[in-house]
Coordinates of C-alpha atoms in Angstrom, one line a residue:
M286 CA 249.0 22.9 204.7
W287 CA 251.8 21.8 202.4
I288 CA 254.4 22.8 205.0
L289 CA 252.8 20.6 207.5
L290 CA 252.7 17.8 205.0
C291 CA 256.4 18.2 204.3
L292 CA 257.1 18.1 208.1
S293 CA 255.1 14.9 208.3
F294 CA 257.1 13.3 205.5
I295 CA 260.3 14.1 207.4
S296 CA 258.9 12.3 210.4
V297 CA 257.8 9.4 208.2
M298 CA 261.3 9.0 206.9
T299 CA 262.4 8.0 210.4
D300 CA 259.9 5.1 210.6
S301 CA 260.4 1.7 209.2
C302 CA 258.5 0.3 206.2
T303 CA 256.2 -1.7 208.5
S304 CA 254.3 1.4 209.4
H305 CA 252.2 1.5 206.2
S306 CA 248.8 0.0 205.9
S307 CA 248.3 -3.5 204.6
F308 CA 244.7 -2.7 203.7
T309 CA 243.1 -4.6 206.6
C310 CA 242.1 -3.3 210.0
E311 CA 245.1 -2.0 212.0
P312 CA 245.6 -0.4 215.4
V313 CA 245.1 3.4 215.7
R314 CA 248.4 5.1 216.1
V315 CA 247.4 8.7 215.7
Q316 CA 247.7 10.2 219.2
W317 CA 244.8 12.6 218.9
C318 CA 242.4 9.6 218.4
H319 CA 243.6 7.4 221.2
G320 CA 240.6 8.4 223.4
M321 CA 238.0 7.5 220.8
P322 CA 235.5 4.6 221.5
Y323 CA 237.4 2.5 218.9
N324 CA 241.0 1.4 218.5
S325 CA 241.1 -0.1 215.0
T326 CA 241.2 1.8 211.7
F327 CA 241.3 1.2 208.0
F328 CA 243.2 3.0 205.2
P329 CA 242.9 4.7 202.8
N330 CA 240.3 7.0 204.4
M331 CA 237.6 9.0 202.6
L332 CA 240.2 11.8 201.9
E333 CA 242.3 9.2 200.1
H334 CA 245.2 9.4 202.6
Y335 CA 247.4 6.4 202.3
D336 CA 248.4 5.8 205.9
Q337 CA 248.1 7.1 209.4
D338 CA 251.2 9.3 209.2
I339 CA 249.8 11.3 206.3
A340 CA 246.4 11.5 207.9
A341 CA 247.9 12.8 211.1
S342 CA 249.8 15.5 209.3
M343 CA 246.7 16.6 207.4
M344 CA 244.6 16.5 210.6
E345 CA 246.9 18.7 212.6
P346 CA 245.6 22.1 211.3
F347 CA 242.1 21.2 212.5
M348 CA 243.2 20.3 216.1
P349 CA 242.7 23.8 217.4
L350 CA 239.0 23.3 216.9
A351 CA 239.2 20.1 219.0
N352 CA 241.2 21.9 221.7
L353 CA 238.7 24.7 221.8
R354 CA 235.8 22.3 221.9
C355 CA 233.8 24.6 219.6
S356 CA 231.4 21.7 219.2
P357 CA 230.9 18.7 221.4
D358 CA 231.2 16.4 218.3
V359 CA 234.2 18.1 216.6
H360 CA 236.8 15.7 217.9
L361 CA 234.8 12.6 217.0
F362 CA 234.0 14.0 213.6
L363 CA 237.7 14.7 212.8
C364 CA 238.8 11.2 213.9
Q365 CA 236.1 9.5 211.9
S366 CA 237.1 11.5 208.9
F367 CA 240.8 11.2 209.0
V368 CA 241.2 7.9 211.1
P369 CA 237.9 6.0 210.4
E370 CA 236.7 3.2 212.6
C371 CA 237.1 -0.4 211.4
T372 CA 235.0 -3.1 212.9
E373 CA 235.2 -6.9 212.5
H374 CA 237.6 -6.5 209.5
T375 CA 234.7 -6.0 207.2
H376 CA 233.1 -2.7 208.0
V377 CA 234.2 1.0 208.2
L378 CA 232.3 3.7 210.0
R379 CA 232.2 7.0 208.1
P380 CA 231.0 10.4 209.5
C381 CA 227.5 11.3 208.5
R382 CA 225.8 14.4 207.1
E383 CA 224.0 15.7 210.2
L384 CA 227.1 15.3 212.4
C385 CA 229.0 17.3 209.8
E386 CA 226.5 20.1 209.6
R387 CA 226.4 20.5 213.3
V388 CA 230.2 20.7 213.6
V389 CA 230.4 23.2 210.7
S390 CA 227.7 25.4 212.3
D391 CA 229.3 25.4 215.7
C392 CA 232.9 25.9 214.6
S393 CA 232.5 28.3 211.6
R394 CA 233.6 31.4 213.6
D395 CA 236.7 29.6 215.0
M396 CA 237.6 28.4 211.5
L397 CA 237.6 32.0 210.3
T398 CA 239.7 33.0 213.3
F399 CA 242.4 30.4 212.6
G400 CA 242.1 30.6 208.8
I401 CA 241.0 27.0 208.4
S402 CA 239.4 26.0 205.1
W403 CA 237.0 23.1 205.1
P404 CA 238.2 20.2 202.8
S405 CA 236.1 19.6 199.7
E406 CA 236.1 15.9 200.5
L407 CA 234.3 16.7 203.8
Q408 CA 231.5 18.9 202.3
C409 CA 228.4 17.9 204.3
D410 CA 226.2 17.4 201.2
R411 CA 228.6 14.7 200.0
L412 CA 228.1 12.6 203.1
E413 CA 225.4 10.1 203.7
S414 CA 222.6 10.7 206.2
C415 CA 223.0 9.5 209.8
H416 CA 221.1 6.5 211.2
F417 CA 219.5 7.4 214.5
S418 CA 219.5 5.0 217.4
P419 CA 216.4 4.3 219.6
A420 CA 217.8 6.8 222.1
G421 CA 217.8 9.5 219.4
S422 CA 221.5 9.8 218.9
A423 CA 223.1 10.0 215.4
V424 CA 224.9 6.9 214.3
S425 CA 227.4 7.0 211.4
P426 CA 226.7 4.9 208.4
I427 CA 228.5 1.6 208.1
E428 CA 230.4 0.9 204.9
D429 CA 231.3 -2.5 203.8
A430 CA 235.1 -2.7 203.5
T431 CA 235.3 -6.4 202.5
M432 CA 237.8 -6.7 199.6
P433 CA 240.4 -9.0 198.2
R434 CA 243.9 -8.7 199.5
N435 CA 245.2 -7.7 196.1
S436 CA 242.6 -4.9 195.5
L437 CA 241.7 -1.9 197.6
T438 CA 238.2 -1.5 196.4
A439 CA 235.9 -3.4 194.0
N440 CA 234.3 -0.5 192.2
R441 CA 237.0 2.2 191.7
D442 CA 240.6 2.7 190.9
L443 CA 242.5 4.8 193.4
G444 CA 245.6 5.1 191.2
F445 CA 249.1 4.8 192.4
W446 CA 249.9 5.1 196.1
C447 CA 253.6 5.7 196.9
P448 CA 254.9 3.1 199.3
L449 CA 257.1 4.2 202.1
Q450 CA 260.1 2.4 200.6
L451 CA 260.0 4.8 197.7
K452 CA 259.3 8.0 199.5
T453 CA 261.8 10.9 199.1
R454 CA 262.5 14.0 201.1
P455 CA 259.9 16.7 200.4
S456 CA 262.6 19.2 199.5
Q457 CA 263.5 17.2 196.4
G458 CA 260.1 18.0 194.8
G459 CA 260.0 14.9 192.6
S460 CA 256.9 12.9 191.6
F461 CA 256.5 9.4 190.3
L462 CA 253.3 8.1 188.6
G463 CA 251.5 11.2 189.9
A464 CA 252.5 10.7 193.5
Q465 CA 254.4 13.6 195.0
D466 CA 257.7 13.1 196.9
C467 CA 258.0 9.7 195.4
A468 CA 260.7 8.2 193.2
P469 CA 261.0 4.9 191.2
P470 CA 263.3 2.2 192.5
C471 CA 266.9 2.2 191.3
D472 CA 266.5 -1.5 190.4
N473 CA 265.0 -1.3 187.0
M474 CA 261.2 -1.6 186.9
Y475 CA 261.1 -3.7 183.8
L476 CA 264.4 -5.6 183.4
K477 CA 266.0 -8.3 185.4
A478 CA 269.4 -7.9 187.1
H479 CA 271.3 -9.8 184.4
E480 CA 269.6 -7.9 181.6
V481 CA 270.5 -4.6 183.2
H482 CA 274.2 -5.8 183.5
F483 CA 274.2 -6.7 179.8
A484 CA 272.6 -3.4 178.8
K485 CA 275.2 -1.5 180.8
T486 CA 278.1 -3.3 179.0
F487 CA 276.4 -2.8 175.6
I488 CA 276.1 0.9 176.2
G489 CA 279.6 1.2 177.4
V490 CA 281.0 -0.5 174.3
C491 CA 278.9 1.5 171.9
S492 CA 279.8 4.8 173.6
A493 CA 283.5 3.9 173.3
V494 CA 283.2 3.1 169.6
C495 CA 281.3 6.3 168.9
L496 CA 283.8 8.4 170.9
C497 CA 286.7 7.1 168.9
A498 CA 284.9 7.7 165.6
T499 CA 283.9 11.3 166.4
L500 CA 287.3 12.1 167.8
F501 CA 288.9 10.8 164.6
T502 CA 286.7 13.2 162.6
F503 CA 287.6 16.1 164.8
L504 CA 291.3 15.4 164.7
T505 CA 291.2 15.0 160.9
F506 CA 289.8 18.5 160.9
L507 CA 292.6 19.9 163.1
I508 CA 295.2 18.4 160.8
D509 CA 294.0 20.4 157.8
V510 CA 291.5 23.1 158.9
K511 CA 291.2 24.7 155.4
R512 CA 290.0 21.4 154.0
F513 CA 286.5 21.6 155.6
R514 CA 284.9 24.8 154.6
Y515 CA 281.3 25.7 154.3
P516 CA 278.9 24.1 153.3
E517 CA 280.5 21.0 155.0
R518 CA 282.0 22.7 158.1
P519 CA 278.9 21.9 160.2
I520 CA 279.9 18.2 160.0
I521 CA 282.8 19.0 162.3
F522 CA 280.6 20.7 164.9
Y523 CA 278.1 17.9 164.6
A524 CA 280.9 15.4 165.3
V525 CA 282.1 17.4 168.3
C526 CA 278.6 17.4 169.8
Y527 CA 278.3 13.6 169.5
S528 CA 281.8 13.1 170.9
F529 CA 280.5 14.8 174.1
V530 CA 277.4 12.6 174.0
S531 CA 279.3 9.4 173.7
L532 CA 281.8 10.6 176.4
I533 CA 279.0 11.3 178.8
Y534 CA 277.5 7.8 178.2
F535 CA 281.0 6.3 178.7
V536 CA 281.3 8.2 182.0
G537 CA 277.9 6.9 183.1
F538 CA 279.1 3.4 182.3
L539 CA 282.2 4.0 184.5
L540 CA 280.2 5.5 187.4
G541 CA 277.5 2.8 187.5
N542 CA 274.5 4.2 189.4
Q543 CA 276.5 6.6 191.6
A544 CA 275.1 9.7 189.8
A545 CA 271.7 8.3 188.7
C546 CA 270.5 6.9 192.0
N547 CA 270.2 8.1 195.6
K548 CA 271.3 5.9 198.5
P549 CA 268.6 4.7 201.0
S550 CA 267.9 7.5 203.4
S551 CA 267.2 5.2 206.3
P552 CA 266.8 1.5 207.2
G553 CA 263.9 -0.1 205.4
R554 CA 264.1 2.2 202.4
V555 CA 265.5 1.2 199.0
S556 CA 267.8 3.0 196.6
T557 CA 265.7 5.3 194.4
V558 CA 266.3 7.1 191.1
V559 CA 267.4 10.8 191.2
L560 CA 264.5 13.1 190.4
G561 CA 265.1 16.8 190.3
T562 CA 268.2 19.0 190.5
Q563 CA 269.2 18.3 194.0
N564 CA 272.0 15.9 192.9
R565 CA 274.8 18.1 191.3
G566 CA 276.5 15.2 189.6
C567 CA 273.3 14.1 188.0
S568 CA 272.4 17.6 187.0
L569 CA 275.8 18.1 185.3
L570 CA 275.5 14.9 183.3
F571 CA 272.0 15.9 182.3
M572 CA 273.0 19.4 181.2
L573 CA 275.9 18.1 179.0
L574 CA 274.0 15.2 177.6
Y575 CA 270.8 17.1 176.7
F576 CA 272.6 20.2 175.4
F577 CA 275.0 18.4 173.1
S578 CA 272.5 15.9 171.8
T579 CA 270.1 18.7 170.9
A580 CA 273.0 20.8 169.5
G581 CA 274.1 17.9 167.3
M582 CA 270.7 17.6 165.8
V583 CA 270.6 21.4 165.2
W584 CA 274.0 21.3 163.5
W585 CA 272.7 18.6 161.1
V586 CA 269.8 20.8 160.2
I587 CA 272.2 23.7 159.6
L588 CA 274.3 21.3 157.4
T589 CA 271.3 20.7 155.2
I590 CA 270.7 24.4 155.1
T591 CA 274.2 25.1 153.8
W592 CA 273.9 22.4 151.3
F593 CA 270.7 23.8 150.0
L594 CA 272.2 27.3 149.8
A595 CA 275.1 26.0 147.8
A596 CA 273.0 23.8 145.5
G597 CA 269.8 25.9 145.1
P598 CA 270.6 29.7 145.1
K599 CA 274.2 28.8 144.2
W600 CA 275.8 30.6 147.2
S601 CA 279.6 30.6 147.3
C602 CA 281.6 29.3 150.2
E603 CA 282.4 32.9 151.3
A604 CA 278.8 34.0 151.2
I605 CA 277.7 31.0 153.4
E606 CA 280.6 31.6 155.7
K607 CA 279.5 35.1 156.4
K608 CA 276.3 33.6 158.0
A609 CA 278.4 31.5 160.4
V610 CA 277.7 33.8 163.3
W611 CA 274.0 33.2 162.9
F612 CA 274.5 29.4 162.6
H613 CA 276.5 29.3 165.8
T614 CA 273.9 31.5 167.6
V615 CA 271.1 29.1 166.7
A616 CA 273.0 25.9 167.1
W617 CA 274.2 26.8 170.7
G618 CA 271.5 29.1 171.8
L619 CA 268.5 27.0 171.2
P620 CA 269.8 23.9 173.1
G621 CA 271.0 26.2 175.9
A622 CA 267.5 27.7 176.3
L623 CA 265.8 24.3 176.4
T624 CA 268.3 23.0 178.9
I625 CA 267.8 26.0 181.2
A626 CA 264.0 25.6 180.9
L627 CA 264.2 21.9 182.0
L628 CA 266.4 22.8 184.9
A629 CA 263.9 25.5 186.0
L630 CA 261.1 23.0 185.7
N631 CA 263.1 20.4 187.8
K632 CA 262.7 17.8 185.1
V633 CA 266.0 16.0 185.6
E634 CA 265.7 12.2 185.9
G635 CA 268.3 9.5 186.5
D636 CA 268.6 6.5 184.3
S637 CA 269.5 3.3 186.2
I638 CA 270.4 1.5 183.0
S639 CA 272.9 3.8 181.4
G640 CA 274.0 5.6 184.6
V641 CA 273.4 9.1 183.1
C642 CA 270.6 11.6 183.7
F643 CA 268.2 12.7 181.0
V644 CA 264.6 13.9 180.7
G645 CA 261.3 12.0 180.0
L646 CA 262.4 8.7 181.4
Y647 CA 259.4 8.7 183.8
D648 CA 257.6 11.9 182.9
L649 CA 255.6 11.5 179.6
P650 CA 254.8 15.2 179.0
A651 CA 258.4 16.1 179.4
L652 CA 259.4 13.4 176.9
R653 CA 256.7 14.5 174.5
W654 CA 257.6 18.2 174.4
F655 CA 261.4 18.3 175.1
V656 CA 262.6 15.2 173.3
V657 CA 260.1 13.9 170.7
A658 CA 258.9 17.3 169.5
P659 CA 262.4 18.7 168.8
L660 CA 263.5 15.5 167.2
A661 CA 260.5 15.3 164.9
V662 CA 260.9 19.0 163.9
G663 CA 264.6 18.5 163.2
V664 CA 264.0 15.4 161.1
L665 CA 261.3 17.0 159.0
A666 CA 263.2 20.2 158.4
G667 CA 266.5 18.5 157.6
L668 CA 264.8 16.0 155.3
S669 CA 263.0 18.7 153.4
L670 CA 266.1 20.8 152.8
L671 CA 268.1 17.8 151.9
L672 CA 265.6 16.7 149.2
A673 CA 265.4 20.2 147.9
G674 CA 269.2 20.4 147.6
I675 CA 269.4 17.0 145.9
V676 CA 266.8 18.1 143.3
S677 CA 268.8 21.3 142.6
L678 CA 272.0 19.3 142.2
N679 CA 270.3 16.9 139.8
H680 CA 269.1 19.9 137.8
V681 CA 272.7 21.2 137.6
R682 CA 273.8 17.7 136.5
Q683 CA 271.4 17.8 133.6
V684 CA 272.6 21.2 132.6
I685 CA 276.2 20.1 132.4
Q686 CA 275.5 16.7 130.8
H687 CA 278.0 17.4 128.0
D688 CA 280.8 18.0 130.5
E689 CA 281.5 14.4 131.4
R690 CA 284.3 15.2 133.9
N691 CA 282.3 17.6 136.0
Q692 CA 279.2 15.5 135.7
E693 CA 281.0 12.5 137.1
K694 CA 282.3 14.6 140.0
L695 CA 278.8 16.0 140.8
K696 CA 277.4 12.5 140.6
K697 CA 279.9 11.2 143.2
F698 CA 279.1 14.2 145.4
M699 CA 275.4 13.5 145.2
I700 CA 276.0 9.8 146.1
R701 CA 278.2 10.9 149.0
I702 CA 275.5 13.3 150.4
G703 CA 272.9 10.6 150.0
V704 CA 274.8 7.9 151.8
F705 CA 275.8 10.3 154.6
S706 CA 272.3 11.5 155.1
G707 CA 271.0 8.0 155.1
L708 CA 273.5 7.0 157.7
Y709 CA 272.2 9.8 159.9
L710 CA 268.5 9.8 159.1
L711 CA 267.9 6.0 159.5
P712 CA 269.1 5.9 163.1
L713 CA 267.3 9.1 163.9
L714 CA 264.0 7.8 162.4
T715 CA 264.5 4.6 164.3
L716 CA 265.0 6.5 167.6
L717 CA 261.9 8.6 166.9
G718 CA 259.9 5.4 166.4
C719 CA 261.3 4.0 169.7
Y720 CA 260.1 7.2 171.5
L721 CA 256.7 7.1 170.0
Y722 CA 256.2 3.4 170.8
E723 CA 257.3 4.1 174.4
Q724 CA 254.8 7.0 174.5
A725 CA 252.0 4.6 173.5
R726 CA 252.9 1.7 175.8
R727 CA 254.3 3.4 178.9
G728 CA 250.9 3.3 180.7
T729 CA 250.6 -0.4 180.2
W730 CA 254.1 -1.1 181.4
E731 CA 253.5 0.9 184.5
N732 CA 250.2 -0.8 185.3
T733 CA 251.9 -4.2 184.9
W734 CA 254.6 -3.1 187.3
I735 CA 252.1 -1.9 189.9
N736 CA 250.1 -5.1 189.7
E737 CA 253.2 -7.2 190.1
R738 CA 254.6 -5.2 193.1
C739 CA 251.4 -4.0 194.9
Q740 CA 251.4 -6.8 197.4
E741 CA 255.1 -6.5 198.0
Y742 CA 254.9 -2.8 198.7
G743 CA 251.4 -3.0 200.3
I744 CA 249.8 -0.5 197.9
P745 CA 246.5 -0.6 196.0
C746 CA 246.6 -2.7 192.9
S747 CA 245.3 -1.3 189.6
Y748 CA 241.6 -1.7 189.3
S749 CA 241.6 -1.6 185.5
R750 CA 242.9 -4.9 184.4
T751 CA 245.1 -4.7 181.3
D752 CA 247.2 -7.1 179.4
V753 CA 250.5 -7.9 181.1
D754 CA 253.2 -6.1 179.1
R755 CA 256.7 -4.9 179.7
P756 CA 259.3 -3.5 177.3
E757 CA 261.7 -5.9 175.6
L758 CA 265.4 -5.7 176.2
S759 CA 266.0 -5.4 172.5
L760 CA 263.8 -2.2 172.4
L761 CA 265.8 -0.5 175.1
L762 CA 269.1 -1.5 173.5
M763 CA 267.9 -0.2 170.2
K764 CA 267.1 3.2 171.7
Y765 CA 270.6 3.6 173.2
L766 CA 272.3 2.3 170.0
M767 CA 270.4 4.7 167.8
T768 CA 271.3 7.6 170.1
L769 CA 275.0 6.9 169.8
I770 CA 275.4 5.5 166.3
V771 CA 274.3 8.8 164.6
G772 CA 277.7 10.2 165.6
I773 CA 279.5 7.5 163.7
S774 CA 278.1 8.7 160.4
A775 CA 280.5 11.7 160.4
V776 CA 283.4 9.3 159.8
F777 CA 281.9 8.4 156.4
W778 CA 282.4 12.0 155.2
V779 CA 286.1 12.2 156.0
S780 CA 286.9 8.7 154.8
S781 CA 289.0 9.2 151.7
K782 CA 292.5 8.7 150.3
K783 CA 293.3 12.3 151.2
T784 CA 292.5 11.7 154.8
C785 CA 294.8 8.6 154.8
S786 CA 297.6 10.7 153.2
E787 CA 297.2 13.5 155.7
W788 CA 297.4 11.1 158.7
A789 CA 300.4 9.4 157.1
S790 CA 302.1 12.7 156.6
F791 CA 301.2 13.7 160.2
F792 CA 302.8 10.7 161.7
T793 CA 305.9 10.8 159.4
R794 CA 306.3 14.5 159.9
T795 CA 306.9 15.2 156.2
R796 CA 306.3 18.6 154.7
K797 CA 305.9 19.6 151.1
K798 CA 308.6 21.9 149.8
D799 CA 307.6 25.3 148.5
P800 CA 309.6 26.3 145.3
I801 CA 308.8 30.0 146.0
S802 CA 310.2 29.8 149.4
E803 CA 313.3 28.1 148.0
S804 CA 313.9 30.9 145.5
R805 CA 313.5 33.5 148.2
R806 CA 316.0 31.7 150.3
V807 CA 318.6 31.7 147.4
L808 CA 318.0 35.4 146.7
Q809 CA 318.5 36.2 150.4
E810 CA 321.7 34.3 150.5
S811 CA 322.8 36.1 147.3
C812 CA 322.2 39.5 148.8
E813 CA 324.1 38.6 152.0
F814 CA 327.0 37.3 149.9
F815 CA 327.1 40.5 147.8
L816 CA 327.2 42.8 150.9
K817 CA 329.9 40.7 152.5
H818 CA 332.0 40.6 149.3
N819 CA 331.5 44.3 148.7
S820 CA 332.7 45.2 152.1
R821 CA 335.8 43.0 151.7
V822 CA 336.7 44.6 148.3
Q823 CA 336.3 48.1 149.8
H824 CA 338.6 47.2 152.7
K825 CA 341.3 45.9 150.4
S826 CA 341.1 48.9 148.0
K827 CA 342.1 51.2 150.8
H828 CA 345.5 49.5 151.0
Y829 CA 346.0 48.7 147.3
K830 CA 348.8 50.3 145.3
P831 CA 348.5 50.1 141.5
S832 CA 351.6 48.4 140.1
S833 CA 350.2 47.2 136.8
H834 CA 350.3 49.3 133.7
K835 CA 347.1 47.6 132.4
L836 CA 345.2 48.8 135.5
K837 CA 346.5 52.4 135.0
V838 CA 345.3 52.3 131.4
I839 CA 341.9 51.0 132.4
S840 CA 341.6 53.6 135.1
K841 CA 342.4 56.5 132.7
S842 CA 340.0 55.2 130.1
M843 CA 337.2 55.0 132.8
G844 CA 338.1 58.6 133.9
T845 CA 339.2 57.6 137.4
S846 CA 342.4 58.0 139.4
T847 CA 344.3 55.0 140.6
G848 CA 345.8 56.7 143.5
V849 CA 342.6 57.8 145.3
H850 CA 339.7 55.4 145.8
T851 CA 336.1 56.7 146.3
P852 CA 333.7 54.1 147.7
V853 CA 330.7 53.5 145.5
A854 CA 328.3 52.2 148.1
S855 CA 326.8 55.2 149.9
N856 CA 324.9 55.2 153.2
H857 CA 321.7 55.5 151.3
D858 CA 322.5 52.4 149.3
N859 CA 323.4 50.5 152.4
T860 CA 320.0 51.6 153.9
V861 CA 318.2 50.3 150.9
V862 CA 320.0 47.0 151.0
S863 CA 319.4 46.6 154.7
A864 CA 315.7 47.2 154.1
A865 CA 315.7 44.6 151.3
I866 CA 317.4 42.2 153.7
S867 CA 314.7 42.8 156.4
Q868 CA 312.0 42.3 153.8
N869 CA 313.6 39.1 152.6
L870 CA 314.0 37.8 156.1
S871 CA 310.3 38.4 156.8
D872 CA 309.4 36.7 153.5
R873 CA 311.6 33.8 154.4
H874 CA 309.9 33.4 157.8
H875 CA 306.5 33.6 156.2
S876 CA 307.4 31.1 153.6
S877 CA 308.8 28.7 156.2
E878 CA 305.5 28.8 158.0
T879 CA 303.7 28.1 154.7
S880 CA 306.0 25.2 154.0
A881 CA 305.4 23.8 157.5
R882 CA 301.7 23.5 156.8
E883 CA 302.2 21.2 153.8
R884 CA 302.1 17.5 154.3
A885 CA 303.2 15.8 151.1
E886 CA 306.5 15.4 149.3
P887 CA 307.0 17.7 146.3
T888 CA 306.3 16.2 142.9
P889 CA 309.1 15.7 140.4
A890 CA 307.8 18.6 138.4
E891 CA 308.0 20.8 141.5
R892 CA 311.6 19.6 142.2
C893 CA 312.6 20.4 138.6
G894 CA 311.0 23.8 138.8
S895 CA 312.7 24.5 142.1
S896 CA 316.2 23.4 140.7
H897 CA 315.7 25.7 137.7
I898 CA 314.8 28.7 139.9
I899 CA 317.8 28.0 142.1
S900 CA 320.3 27.7 139.2
H901 CA 318.9 30.9 137.6
A902 CA 319.1 32.8 140.9
E903 CA 322.8 31.6 141.4
S904 CA 323.7 32.9 137.9
L905 CA 322.1 36.2 138.6
R906 CA 324.1 36.5 141.8
R907 CA 327.4 35.9 140.1
M908 CA 326.6 38.4 137.3
T909 CA 325.5 41.0 139.8
V910 CA 328.7 40.7 141.9
K911 CA 331.0 41.0 138.8
E912 CA 329.1 43.9 137.3
S913 CA 329.2 45.7 140.6
L914 CA 332.9 45.3 140.9
L915 CA 333.5 46.5 137.3
E916 CA 331.4 49.6 137.9
T917 CA 333.3 50.5 141.1
G918 CA 336.7 50.0 139.4
Q919 CA 338.0 47.9 142.3
C920 CA 338.4 44.6 140.6
P921 CA 341.8 42.9 140.7
A922 CA 343.6 42.2 137.5
H923 CA 343.1 38.5 137.6
G924 CA 339.4 39.1 138.1
I925 CA 339.2 41.3 135.0
N926 CA 341.1 38.9 132.9
S927 CA 338.7 36.1 133.9
Q928 CA 335.9 38.4 132.9

């Protein structure tokens, strides 16, 4: 049955919008009913089919009964049921009970053969009794179809009927206001054209500002990674998530409605909003936007958890950092699972205002369970942990009340946490209030739109009269602003003098000098000088002939011969010295890397300390060279005299 309905929708897509009923008598266009004694019909019929195309598709499975002529009245009964007779623009002839019972009795065996199930709307006991003519033939009851142009019936509400202009391909599987294979118009249902243009510009500017703020936070982290350790490390991941959120909104601003809307499929149709996962670009924007917006909220909850662990149980940074794997598993795994679930449920919806795709824009249950519920849980959990942590910090502050210096630092830290949390919670609570207000008023907004467009689209107007109401532009702008502004709160945490100095050092390419590295460099140069000088002395001693009496006396007193020279430096000693050189080279390379990570100029005290170490190392080098030459007995006369 549904396959036939899908095929009928494909055929309907090729028709123009003039084929739908205008809720007055219209000519019969269903070919199977052209031979009936009437040629005018009225819709919707008793099965609540909207037009003749839908009625024809639903009637097709029953046509084998008419072709087999299992009952002489089966063809008339089917046409009166699916394409009812309309007379004089005021009356509609419906099938009657006795006619129905006769057809069911005659065709029951054939219905079993063809696997045809009798519609519940056509159950015989639900039909009115027939009126019999003087000749004894059954006559169908006449129903008064008189009604105003703007209302389908005077005593019941038939709900929303999808106009042909908004119908979509059956393969897309979307629904709008309960109507299957239907989508809302791309032109916003509630805002005027100039209001939509202003909203797009507003969202584009806000997303650009948020993107710059979150990128500044992340780049500050990259300049000095060790500065942001747990418990404040989640702020960085939180900023990364909202940088992606703002980037996606900015991309939606640049794309316009290319990703959020479908082009008209045929003449007479209008551009409709994307519903479902058929549009790859829309699905990609949805996955990124929903994943990172949910992950950002989860990272904020994890931030409050780490603060509580540091303030309450007094966990150290290392102890909290050991749980980082679990933090990442929850922060990325939970949003990923929710995103996959929404894709499986085909709950992707285009947003004609922002140009992105999200969930719950037209589907209230999806908004309730996948947007409002996670947001409310995150706010409650984060707020509870935050208050518990602040209470613990206040207790610590009372304990150290005699330590004025630490007490002042703790006070500033508490103020910093409070301001940062307020900058995040206030927009989040406002966003939650916008969603709850939208939940409560969405039905009224939709009824207002239906009553305003029912005559234009030729669809039944809403029977239940409600107050005319539509969302204000300020409410929609507030929702988008609160979605983006929560990412800017991360800038407050990194705003300090240290951040300014780090960025200044980054742009000026300055590095802090390391006195330990300087001393290692001097010692390395001293060792190289000693080896070079020692090899030069040994080379000269091979060709040296003693001609001084003083040198002979010194040689005899030291128990050595002046004629034969024995090198003091052995192979083992050279090996040890070479190993020391290699170790010093590696230490020098490591110290250069350490020095490259520093960003500030050394203080005067550090420069003084470095100069003292350098001068001391130079003195040690000179003494070492002279003592070594004296021990080897290879020092020239003028060198000994100078000693």
